[in-house]
PDB file of C-alpha atoms in Angstrom:
ATOM      1  CA  MET A1279      70.549 167.018 124.655  1.00  0.00           C
ATOM      2  CA  PRO A1280      71.010 163.877 122.680  1.00  0.00           C
ATOM      3  CA  LYS A1281      74.517 162.434 122.274  1.00  0.00           C
ATOM      4  CA  ALA A1282      76.256 162.375 119.005  1.00  0.00           C
ATOM      5  CA  GLN A1283      76.092 159.284 116.932  1.00  0.00           C
ATOM      6  CA  ALA A1284      78.829 157.893 114.514  1.00  0.00           C
ATOM      7  CA  HIS A1285      79.503 154.881 112.529  1.00  0.00           C
ATOM      8  CA  GLU A1286      82.457 154.082 110.410  1.00  0.00           C
ATOM      9  CA  LEU A1287      82.186 151.898 107.026  1.00  0.00           C
ATOM     10  CA  ARG A1288      85.269 149.720 106.061  1.00  0.00           C
ATOM     11  CA  CYS A1289      86.254 148.487 102.857  1.00  0.00           C
ATOM     12  CA  ALA A1290      89.577 146.587 102.064  1.00  0.00           C
ATOM     13  CA  GLY A1291      90.448 146.682 105.824  1.00  0.00           C
ATOM     14  CA  ARG A1292      90.341 150.684 106.203  1.00  0.00           C
ATOM     15  CA  VAL A1293      87.703 153.204 107.301  1.00  0.00           C
ATOM     16  CA  VAL A1294      86.637 154.786 103.941  1.00  0.00           C
ATOM     17  CA  ALA A1295      83.483 156.769 105.272  1.00  0.00           C
ATOM     18  CA  ARG A1296      82.418 158.010 108.880  1.00  0.00           C
ATOM     19  CA  TYR A1297      78.669 158.494 108.959  1.00  0.00           C
ATOM     20  CA  VAL A1298      77.749 160.927 111.584  1.00  0.00           C
ATOM     21  CA  TRP A1299      74.771 162.475 113.181  1.00  0.00           C
ATOM     22  CA  ASP A1300      75.516 165.259 115.348  1.00  0.00           C
ATOM     23  CA  PRO A1301      72.736 167.055 117.146  1.00  0.00           C
ATOM     24  CA  ARG A1302      75.138 170.149 118.181  1.00  0.00           C
ATOM     25  CA  LEU A1303      75.143 171.325 114.614  1.00  0.00           C
ATOM     26  CA  PRO A1304      74.080 174.947 114.205  1.00  0.00           C
ATOM     27  CA  ALA A1305      70.010 175.058 113.436  1.00  0.00           C
ATOM     28  CA  THR A1306      70.853 177.163 110.500  1.00  0.00           C
ATOM     29  CA  VAL A1307      72.707 174.251 108.558  1.00  0.00           C
ATOM     30  CA  SER A1308      69.475 172.160 108.847  1.00  0.00           C
ATOM     31  CA  PRO A1309      71.345 169.501 111.116  1.00  0.00           C
ATOM     32  CA  ARG A1310      71.228 165.972 109.335  1.00  0.00           C
ATOM     33  CA  PRO A1311      73.248 162.674 109.094  1.00  0.00           C
ATOM     34  CA  TYR A1312      76.298 163.184 106.884  1.00  0.00           C
ATOM     35  CA  LEU A1313      79.245 161.144 105.505  1.00  0.00           C
ATOM     36  CA  HIS A1314      82.543 162.813 106.073  1.00  0.00           C
ATOM     37  CA  PRO A1315      85.112 162.283 105.563  1.00  0.00           C
ATOM     38  CA  VAL A1316      84.750 159.768 102.376  1.00  0.00           C
ATOM     39  CA  THR A1317      88.200 158.836 101.084  1.00  0.00           C
ATOM     40  CA  THR A1318      89.371 156.826  98.110  1.00  0.00           C
ATOM     41  CA  LEU A1319      91.146 153.430  98.907  1.00  0.00           C
ATOM     42  CA  GLY A1320      94.632 155.361  98.567  1.00  0.00           C
ATOM     43  CA  GLY A1321      93.320 157.877 101.292  1.00  0.00           C
ATOM     44  CA  THR A1322      92.397 160.695  99.548  1.00  0.00           C
ATOM     45  CA  THR A1323      89.180 163.023 101.093  1.00  0.00           C
ATOM     46  CA  VAL A1324      86.640 163.347  98.692  1.00  0.00           C
ATOM     47  CA  THR A1325      84.268 165.465 100.559  1.00  0.00           C
ATOM     48  CA  GLY A1326      84.134 168.714 101.588  1.00  0.00           C
ATOM     49  CA  PHE A1327      82.613 169.503 105.348  1.00  0.00           C
ATOM     50  CA  MET A1328      80.927 173.273 105.879  1.00  0.00           C
ATOM     51  CA  PRO A1329      83.292 174.722 103.638  1.00  0.00           C
ATOM     52  CA  ASP A1330      83.094 178.643 103.742  1.00  0.00           C
ATOM     53  CA  ASP A1331      81.514 179.331 100.566  1.00  0.00           C
ATOM     54  CA  HIS A1332      78.568 176.844 101.675  1.00  0.00           C
ATOM     55  CA  VAL A1333      78.790 176.269 105.365  1.00  0.00           C
ATOM     56  CA  HIS A1334      75.462 174.233 105.045  1.00  0.00           C
ATOM     57  CA  HIS A1335      77.304 171.674 102.874  1.00  0.00           C
ATOM     58  CA  LEU A1336      77.777 168.823 105.220  1.00  0.00           C
ATOM     59  CA  GLY A1337      79.958 165.990 103.114  1.00  0.00           C
ATOM     60  CA  ALA A1338      77.675 163.649 101.399  1.00  0.00           C
ATOM     61  CA  SER A1339      74.110 163.965 102.866  1.00  0.00           C
ATOM     62  CA  ILE A1340      70.300 163.549 102.026  1.00  0.00           C
ATOM     63  CA  ALA A1341      68.984 167.060 101.955  1.00  0.00           C
ATOM     64  CA  LEU A1342      65.553 168.911 100.835  1.00  0.00           C
ATOM     65  CA  PRO A1343      65.084 172.458 100.170  1.00  0.00           C
ATOM     66  CA  ILE A1344      61.282 172.494 101.126  1.00  0.00           C
ATOM     67  CA  VAL A1345      58.801 170.149 102.640  1.00  0.00           C
ATOM     68  CA  ASN A1346      55.700 171.540 103.969  1.00  0.00           C
ATOM     69  CA  ASP A1347      57.534 175.189 104.140  1.00  0.00           C
ATOM     70  CA  VAL A1348      60.444 173.706 106.130  1.00  0.00           C
ATOM     71  CA  ASN A1349      63.800 174.350 105.069  1.00  0.00           C
ATOM     72  CA  PHE A1350      65.681 170.506 105.498  1.00  0.00           C
ATOM     73  CA  TRP A1351      68.767 171.936 103.518  1.00  0.00           C
ATOM     74  CA  GLY A1352      70.325 174.902 105.265  1.00  0.00           C
ATOM     75  CA  GLY A1353      71.165 178.280 104.378  1.00  0.00           C
ATOM     76  CA  SER A1354      68.466 180.596 102.919  1.00  0.00           C
ATOM     77  CA  THR A1355      65.035 180.030 101.494  1.00  0.00           C
ATOM     78  CA  TYR A1356      63.986 180.959  97.861  1.00  0.00           C
ATOM     79  CA  VAL A1357      60.878 182.747  98.344  1.00  0.00           C
ATOM     80  CA  THR A1358      58.983 183.659  94.893  1.00  0.00           C
ATOM     81  CA  GLY A1359      59.188 187.171  94.044  1.00  0.00           C
ATOM     82  CA  HIS A1360      61.670 187.984  96.679  1.00  0.00           C
ATOM     83  CA  GLY A1361      64.879 185.602  96.022  1.00  0.00           C
ATOM     84  CA  SER A1362      66.605 184.041  98.701  1.00  0.00           C
ATOM     85  CA  ILE A1363      66.046 185.008 102.295  1.00  0.00           C
ATOM     86  CA  ARG A1364      66.859 183.945 105.608  1.00  0.00           C
ATOM     87  CA  LEU A1365      64.149 182.497 107.404  1.00  0.00           C
ATOM     88  CA  ASP A1366      63.807 180.804 110.841  1.00  0.00           C
ATOM     89  CA  ASN A1367      62.304 177.778 109.304  1.00  0.00           C
ATOM     90  CA  HIS A1368      65.173 175.251 109.363  1.00  0.00           C
ATOM     91  CA  GLY A1369      64.473 171.695 110.384  1.00  0.00           C
ATOM     92  CA  ARG A1370      66.465 168.781 111.591  1.00  0.00           C
ATOM     93  CA  GLN A1371      66.608 165.122 110.781  1.00  0.00           C
ATOM     94  CA  ASP A1372      66.833 163.404 113.924  1.00  0.00           C
ATOM     95  CA  HIS A1373      68.323 160.017 114.985  1.00  0.00           C
ATOM     96  CA  HIS A1374      65.632 157.735 115.838  1.00  0.00           C
ATOM     97  CA  ARG A1375      67.243 153.995 115.800  1.00  0.00           C
ATOM     98  CA  TRP A1376      69.764 151.922 114.362  1.00  0.00           C
ATOM     99  CA  LEU A1377      68.468 149.085 112.273  1.00  0.00           C
ATOM    100  CA  HIS A1378      71.744 147.454 111.417  1.00  0.00           C
ATOM    101  CA  ARG A1379      75.373 148.397 111.895  1.00  0.00           C
ATOM    102  CA  ASP A1380      78.522 146.485 110.975  1.00  0.00           C
ATOM    103  CA  ASP A1381      81.467 147.123 108.642  1.00  0.00           C
ATOM    104  CA  ASP A1382      79.982 147.649 105.276  1.00  0.00           C
ATOM    105  CA  ARG A1383      76.144 148.422 106.115  1.00  0.00           C
ATOM    106  CA  ALA A1384      74.528 150.948 108.041  1.00  0.00           C
ATOM    107  CA  GLU A1385      70.659 150.937 108.414  1.00  0.00           C
ATOM    108  CA  HIS A1386      69.245 154.266 109.873  1.00  0.00           C
ATOM    109  CA  GLU A1387      65.612 155.112 110.918  1.00  0.00           C
ATOM    110  CA  LEU A1388      65.257 158.719 111.032  1.00  0.00           C
ATOM    111  CA  HIS A1389      62.762 161.356 112.020  1.00  0.00           C
ATOM    112  CA  TRP A1390      62.374 164.616 110.166  1.00  0.00           C
ATOM    113  CA  ALA A1391      61.325 167.520 112.193  1.00  0.00           C
ATOM    114  CA  GLY A1392      60.159 171.235 111.990  1.00  0.00           C
ATOM    115  CA  ARG A1393      61.682 174.039 114.276  1.00  0.00           C
ATOM    116  CA  ASP A1394      58.614 173.398 116.520  1.00  0.00           C
ATOM    117  CA  GLY A1395      59.841 169.887 117.043  1.00  0.00           C
ATOM    118  CA  VAL A1396      56.882 168.158 115.457  1.00  0.00           C
ATOM    119  CA  THR A1397      57.986 165.018 113.127  1.00  0.00           C
ATOM    120  CA  LEU A1398      56.695 165.834 109.706  1.00  0.00           C
ATOM    121  CA  VAL A1399      58.731 162.897 107.835  1.00  0.00           C
ATOM    122  CA  ARG A1400      59.845 159.332 108.972  1.00  0.00           C
ATOM    123  CA  GLU A1401      62.761 158.244 106.932  1.00  0.00           C
ATOM    124  CA  ARG A1402      64.667 154.788 106.702  1.00  0.00           C
ATOM    125  CA  ARG A1403      67.961 154.749 104.916  1.00  0.00           C
ATOM    126  CA  ALA A1404      70.691 152.183 104.210  1.00  0.00           C
ATOM    127  CA  LEU A1405      74.325 152.577 103.401  1.00  0.00           C
ATOM    128  CA  THR A1406      76.443 149.790 101.717  1.00  0.00           C
ATOM    129  CA  VAL A1407      79.950 149.550 100.650  1.00  0.00           C
ATOM    130  CA  ARG A1408      82.052 147.185  98.705  1.00  0.00           C
ATOM    131  CA  GLN A1409      85.394 146.798  97.263  1.00  0.00           C
ATOM    132  CA  LEU A1410      85.496 146.862  93.147  1.00  0.00           C
ATOM    133  CA  THR A1411      89.420 146.644  92.458  1.00  0.00           C
ATOM    134  CA  HIS A1412      92.538 147.586  94.195  1.00  0.00           C
ATOM    135  CA  ASP A1413      91.861 151.243  93.895  1.00  0.00           C
ATOM    136  CA  ALA A1414      88.045 151.668  93.513  1.00  0.00           C
ATOM    137  CA  TRP A1415      84.989 150.963  95.927  1.00  0.00           C
ATOM    138  CA  MET A1416      81.247 151.674  95.444  1.00  0.00           C
ATOM    139  CA  LEU A1417      78.757 153.355  98.232  1.00  0.00           C
ATOM    140  CA  ARG A1418      75.044 152.238  97.747  1.00  0.00           C
ATOM    141  CA  VAL A1419      72.936 154.768  98.965  1.00  0.00           C
ATOM    142  CA  ASP A1420      68.712 153.684  99.709  1.00  0.00           C
ATOM    143  CA  PHE A1421      65.975 156.130 101.351  1.00  0.00           C
ATOM    144  CA  THR A1422      62.255 155.862 101.648  1.00  0.00           C
ATOM    145  CA  LEU A1423      60.522 159.090 103.122  1.00  0.00           C
ATOM    146  CA  ALA A1424      56.948 158.697 104.342  1.00  0.00           C
ATOM    147  CA  SER A1425      54.544 161.277 106.076  1.00  0.00           C
ATOM    148  CA  ALA A1426      54.739 161.067 109.960  1.00  0.00           C
ATOM    149  CA  ASP A1427      51.056 161.901 110.443  1.00  0.00           C
ATOM    150  CA  GLY A1428      49.545 160.915 107.292  1.00  0.00           C
ATOM    151  CA  THR A1429      49.370 164.064 105.705  1.00  0.00           C
ATOM    152  CA  THR A1430      50.433 165.134 102.123  1.00  0.00           C
ATOM    153  CA  LEU A1431      54.146 165.929 101.695  1.00  0.00           C
ATOM    154  CA  GLU A1432      54.791 168.948  99.378  1.00  0.00           C
ATOM    155  CA  ILE A1433      58.418 168.977  98.498  1.00  0.00           C
ATOM    156  CA  ASP A1434      59.981 171.760  96.118  1.00  0.00           C
ATOM    157  CA  SER A1435      63.021 173.883  95.478  1.00  0.00           C
ATOM    158  CA  PRO A1436      64.028 177.340  94.579  1.00  0.00           C
ATOM    159  CA  ALA A1437      63.978 176.005  90.599  1.00  0.00           C
ATOM    160  CA  ALA A1438      60.193 174.690  91.602  1.00  0.00           C
ATOM    161  CA  ARG A1439      59.526 178.491  92.528  1.00  0.00           C
ATOM    162  CA  GLY A1440      61.169 180.390  89.666  1.00  0.00           C
ATOM    163  CA  ARG A1441      64.963 180.517  90.004  1.00  0.00           C
ATOM    164  CA  GLU A1442      66.077 178.455  87.099  1.00  0.00           C
ATOM    165  CA  GLY A1443      68.597 175.457  87.123  1.00  0.00           C
ATOM    166  CA  ALA A1444      68.311 175.497  90.914  1.00  0.00           C
ATOM    167  CA  GLY A1445      66.557 172.378  91.388  1.00  0.00           C
ATOM    168  CA  TYR A1446      68.563 170.717  93.974  1.00  0.00           C
ATOM    169  CA  GLY A1447      67.627 168.136  96.740  1.00  0.00           C
ATOM    170  CA  GLY A1448      67.966 164.715  97.052  1.00  0.00           C
ATOM    171  CA  PHE A1449      71.520 163.068  97.804  1.00  0.00           C
ATOM    172  CA  PHE A1450      73.947 165.846  97.361  1.00  0.00           C
ATOM    173  CA  TRP A1451      77.734 165.288  97.276  1.00  0.00           C
ATOM    174  CA  ARG A1452      79.799 168.111  98.170  1.00  0.00           C
ATOM    175  CA  ALA A1453      83.379 167.743  97.162  1.00  0.00           C
ATOM    176  CA  PRO A1454      86.594 169.528  98.979  1.00  0.00           C
ATOM    177  CA  ALA A1455      86.834 173.214  98.559  1.00  0.00           C
ATOM    178  CA  GLY A1456      89.996 174.696  96.762  1.00  0.00           C
ATOM    179  CA  LEU A1457      90.416 172.055  94.126  1.00  0.00           C
ATOM    180  CA  ASP A1458      93.049 172.906  91.388  1.00  0.00           C
ATOM    181  CA  ARG A1459      91.014 171.145  88.482  1.00  0.00           C
ATOM    182  CA  VAL A1460      87.652 170.027  88.252  1.00  0.00           C
ATOM    183  CA  HIS A1461      86.002 168.069  85.570  1.00  0.00           C
ATOM    184  CA  ALA A1462      82.436 167.068  85.218  1.00  0.00           C
ATOM    185  CA  TYR A1463      80.715 164.987  82.553  1.00  0.00           C
ATOM    186  CA  GLY A1464      78.045 162.683  81.605  1.00  0.00           C
ATOM    187  CA  ARG A1465      77.676 159.411  79.372  1.00  0.00           C
ATOM    188  CA  ASP A1466      75.825 161.468  76.675  1.00  0.00           C
ATOM    189  CA  THR A1467      77.208 165.154  77.570  1.00  0.00           C
ATOM    190  CA  ASN A1468      80.254 165.976  77.797  1.00  0.00           C
ATOM    191  CA  GLY A1469      80.091 169.661  78.556  1.00  0.00           C
ATOM    192  CA  ASP A1470      77.327 171.277  80.811  1.00  0.00           C
ATOM    193  CA  VAL A1471      75.721 168.106  82.378  1.00  0.00           C
ATOM    194  CA  HIS A1472      73.883 170.326  84.674  1.00  0.00           C
ATOM    195  CA  GLY A1473      70.156 169.561  84.352  1.00  0.00           C
ATOM    196  CA  SER A1474      70.651 166.231  81.951  1.00  0.00           C
ATOM    197  CA  ARG A1475      69.246 162.980  82.728  1.00  0.00           C
ATOM    198  CA  ASP A1476      72.358 161.061  81.529  1.00  0.00           C
ATOM    199  CA  PRO A1477      72.338 157.325  82.990  1.00  0.00           C
ATOM    200  CA  TRP A1478      75.436 158.241  84.931  1.00  0.00           C
ATOM    201  CA  VAL A1479      77.686 161.649  85.744  1.00  0.00           C
ATOM    202  CA  ALA A1480      81.228 161.744  86.918  1.00  0.00           C
ATOM    203  CA  LEU A1481      83.063 164.201  88.776  1.00  0.00           C
ATOM    204  CA  SER A1482      86.965 164.339  89.029  1.00  0.00           C
ATOM    205  CA  GLY A1483      89.502 166.650  90.773  1.00  0.00           C
ATOM    206  CA  HIS A1484      92.579 167.160  92.915  1.00  0.00           C
ATOM    207  CA  HIS A1485      94.420 169.712  95.288  1.00  0.00           C
ATOM    208  CA  ARG A1486      97.576 171.098  93.788  1.00  0.00           C
ATOM    209  CA  GLY A1487     100.034 168.400  94.163  1.00  0.00           C
ATOM    210  CA  GLY A1488      97.415 166.011  95.425  1.00  0.00           C
ATOM    211  CA  ALA A1489      96.425 162.789  93.901  1.00  0.00           C
ATOM    212  CA  PRO A1490      93.642 162.788  91.719  1.00  0.00           C
ATOM    213  CA  TRP A1491      90.310 160.973  92.147  1.00  0.00           C
ATOM    214  CA  THR A1492      87.235 160.389  90.230  1.00  0.00           C
ATOM    215  CA  LEU A1493      83.360 159.833  91.175  1.00  0.00           C
ATOM    216  CA  ILE A1494      80.619 158.146  89.034  1.00  0.00           C
ATOM    217  CA  PHE A1495      77.266 158.947  90.216  1.00  0.00           C
ATOM    218  CA  LEU A1496      74.442 156.483  88.963  1.00  0.00           C
ATOM    219  CA  ALA A1497      70.932 156.729  89.798  1.00  0.00           C
ATOM    220  CA  ASP A1498      68.270 154.242  90.070  1.00  0.00           C
ATOM    221  CA  GLU A1499      65.694 157.120  88.852  1.00  0.00           C
ATOM    222  CA  LYS A1500      65.985 159.373  86.010  1.00  0.00           C
ATOM    223  CA  ASP A1501      65.745 162.244  87.950  1.00  0.00           C
ATOM    224  CA  PRO A1502      67.764 165.279  86.302  1.00  0.00           C
ATOM    225  CA  TRP A1503      71.495 165.856  87.607  1.00  0.00           C
ATOM    226  CA  PHE A1504      72.441 169.099  89.249  1.00  0.00           C
ATOM    227  CA  VAL A1505      76.121 169.455  88.968  1.00  0.00           C
ATOM    228  CA  ARG A1506      78.336 172.050  89.974  1.00  0.00           C
ATOM    229  CA  SER A1507      82.004 172.470  88.597  1.00  0.00           C
ATOM    230  CA  ALA A1508      83.210 175.893  88.614  1.00  0.00           C
ATOM    231  CA  ASP A1509      81.966 178.011  91.935  1.00  0.00           C
ATOM    232  CA  TYR A1510      82.457 174.751  93.697  1.00  0.00           C
ATOM    233  CA  ALA A1511      82.524 170.821  92.902  1.00  0.00           C
ATOM    234  CA  GLY A1512      79.150 168.853  93.735  1.00  0.00           C
ATOM    235  CA  VAL A1513      76.470 166.483  92.447  1.00  0.00           C
ATOM    236  CA  CYS A1514      73.008 165.899  93.237  1.00  0.00           C
ATOM    237  CA  SER A1515      70.361 163.533  91.589  1.00  0.00           C
ATOM    238  CA  ALA A1516      67.937 166.280  91.874  1.00  0.00           C
ATOM    239  CA  ILE A1517      64.461 164.514  93.235  1.00  0.00           C
ATOM    240  CA  ALA A1518      62.992 168.269  93.844  1.00  0.00           C
ATOM    241  CA  TRP A1519      63.838 169.568  90.073  1.00  0.00           C
ATOM    242  CA  LYS A1520      60.299 170.287  89.760  1.00  0.00           C
ATOM    243  CA  ARG A1521      57.737 170.335  92.700  1.00  0.00           C
ATOM    244  CA  LEU A1522      57.102 166.782  94.138  1.00  0.00           C
ATOM    245  CA  THR A1523      54.025 165.534  96.049  1.00  0.00           C
ATOM    246  CA  VAL A1524      54.053 162.479  98.235  1.00  0.00           C
ATOM    247  CA  ALA A1525      50.310 161.433  98.946  1.00  0.00           C
ATOM    248  CA  PRO A1526      48.800 160.361 102.421  1.00  0.00           C
ATOM    249  CA  GLY A1527      49.981 156.801 102.806  1.00  0.00           C
ATOM    250  CA  GLY A1528      52.343 156.889 100.048  1.00  0.00           C
ATOM    251  CA  THR A1529      56.107 156.827 100.144  1.00  0.00           C
ATOM    252  CA  LEU A1530      59.190 158.360  98.154  1.00  0.00           C
ATOM    253  CA  THR A1531      61.906 155.987  97.477  1.00  0.00           C
ATOM    254  CA  ARG A1532      65.150 156.746  95.725  1.00  0.00           C
ATOM    255  CA  GLY A1533      68.837 154.736  95.100  1.00  0.00           C
ATOM    256  CA  LEU A1534      71.884 155.752  93.949  1.00  0.00           C
ATOM    257  CA  SER A1535      75.333 154.238  93.484  1.00  0.00           C
ATOM    258  CA  VAL A1536      78.358 156.184  93.503  1.00  0.00           C
ATOM    259  CA  VAL A1537      82.060 154.466  92.739  1.00  0.00           C
ATOM    260  CA  ILE A1538      84.755 156.258  94.386  1.00  0.00           C
ATOM    261  CA  ALA A1539      88.175 155.968  92.736  1.00  0.00           C
ATOM    262  CA  ASP A1540      91.776 156.872  92.852  1.00  0.00           C
ATOM    263  CA  GLY A1541      93.252 158.339  89.532  1.00  0.00           C
ATOM    264  CA  PRO A1542      92.010 160.688  86.786  1.00  0.00           C
ATOM    265  CA  PRO A1543      89.031 159.755  84.656  1.00  0.00           C
ATOM    266  CA  SER A1544      89.446 156.877  82.504  1.00  0.00           C
ATOM    267  CA  SER A1545      87.629 154.149  80.528  1.00  0.00           C
ATOM    268  CA  ALA A1546      88.502 151.644  83.006  1.00  0.00           C
ATOM    269  CA  ILE A1547      87.151 153.356  85.635  1.00  0.00           C
ATOM    270  CA  THR A1548      83.996 153.914  83.867  1.00  0.00           C
ATOM    271  CA  ASP A1549      84.014 150.348  82.643  1.00  0.00           C
ATOM    272  CA  THR A1550      84.424 149.219  86.306  1.00  0.00           C
ATOM    273  CA  ALA A1551      81.264 151.467  87.342  1.00  0.00           C
ATOM    274  CA  MET A1552      78.959 149.757  84.705  1.00  0.00           C
ATOM    275  CA  ALA A1553      80.073 146.561  85.682  1.00  0.00           C
ATOM    276  CA  ALA A1554      79.333 146.773  89.455  1.00  0.00           C
ATOM    277  CA  ILE A1555      75.759 148.600  88.680  1.00  0.00           C
ATOM    278  CA  ARG A1556      75.186 145.444  86.455  1.00  0.00           C
ATOM    279  CA  GLU A1557      75.719 143.182  89.088  1.00  0.00           C
ATOM    280  CA  GLU A1558      73.663 144.952  91.805  1.00  0.00           C
ATOM    281  CA  PRO A1559      70.623 143.044  93.113  1.00  0.00           C
ATOM    282  CA  ALA A1560      67.482 143.933  91.665  1.00  0.00           C
TER     283      ALA A1560
END
């Protein structure tokens, strides 16, 4: 079996995220690289890994429900007319090579393979961190997907197959389980932000007696936001809200920034996030 791969990302002199590819993960979680733990500069963990409620949620990761009938999300597969079914169709994202690694940036090349081991997708991703203030830092995620053999990639989700609102798929952030209080809101939506196309959405929470934290998500593309804050806490810029096709020879590229801050939601955190994005190179 291939050896596990891991890389630590550092900011302000401390490890703020551990990026891991572990080939020993069970097939039913659709093994893939993940970020966990991710922490604030104050040391509070803001990701959840394989929680009991959804064991296929792996910290912060790039995952897609269906690509050419292969499940790259983990768990059940939604089948039109039948609902969610446990199928033996889980794929995996395999480490191919590192393109760059240092304290504040990692570039990774991955091969997405089906259960038969045949590579369907080639991916290049980059993770970058930088400090914003004494209590906030930013994670930048960029990824590009392309067909491995030049055939069309058909990407869809439970929503595309008829399960209303279940359009998850893309860079998904699972917050820790058991939070005492969770608040999700957007720039234009201070209520149910799920399915909105707000320029940014925020998620905040804390455990009872623990330190509060706030995350602000800003996506380059105006994909709908998949947001959960009741049964569990998680955010995804949902590229698979509707069925998506990547033509032969084409690519699918997405970019997302996440501001990770100590403290409850505030205008200061939001202003910091907006200023940081404006400073990002085009």
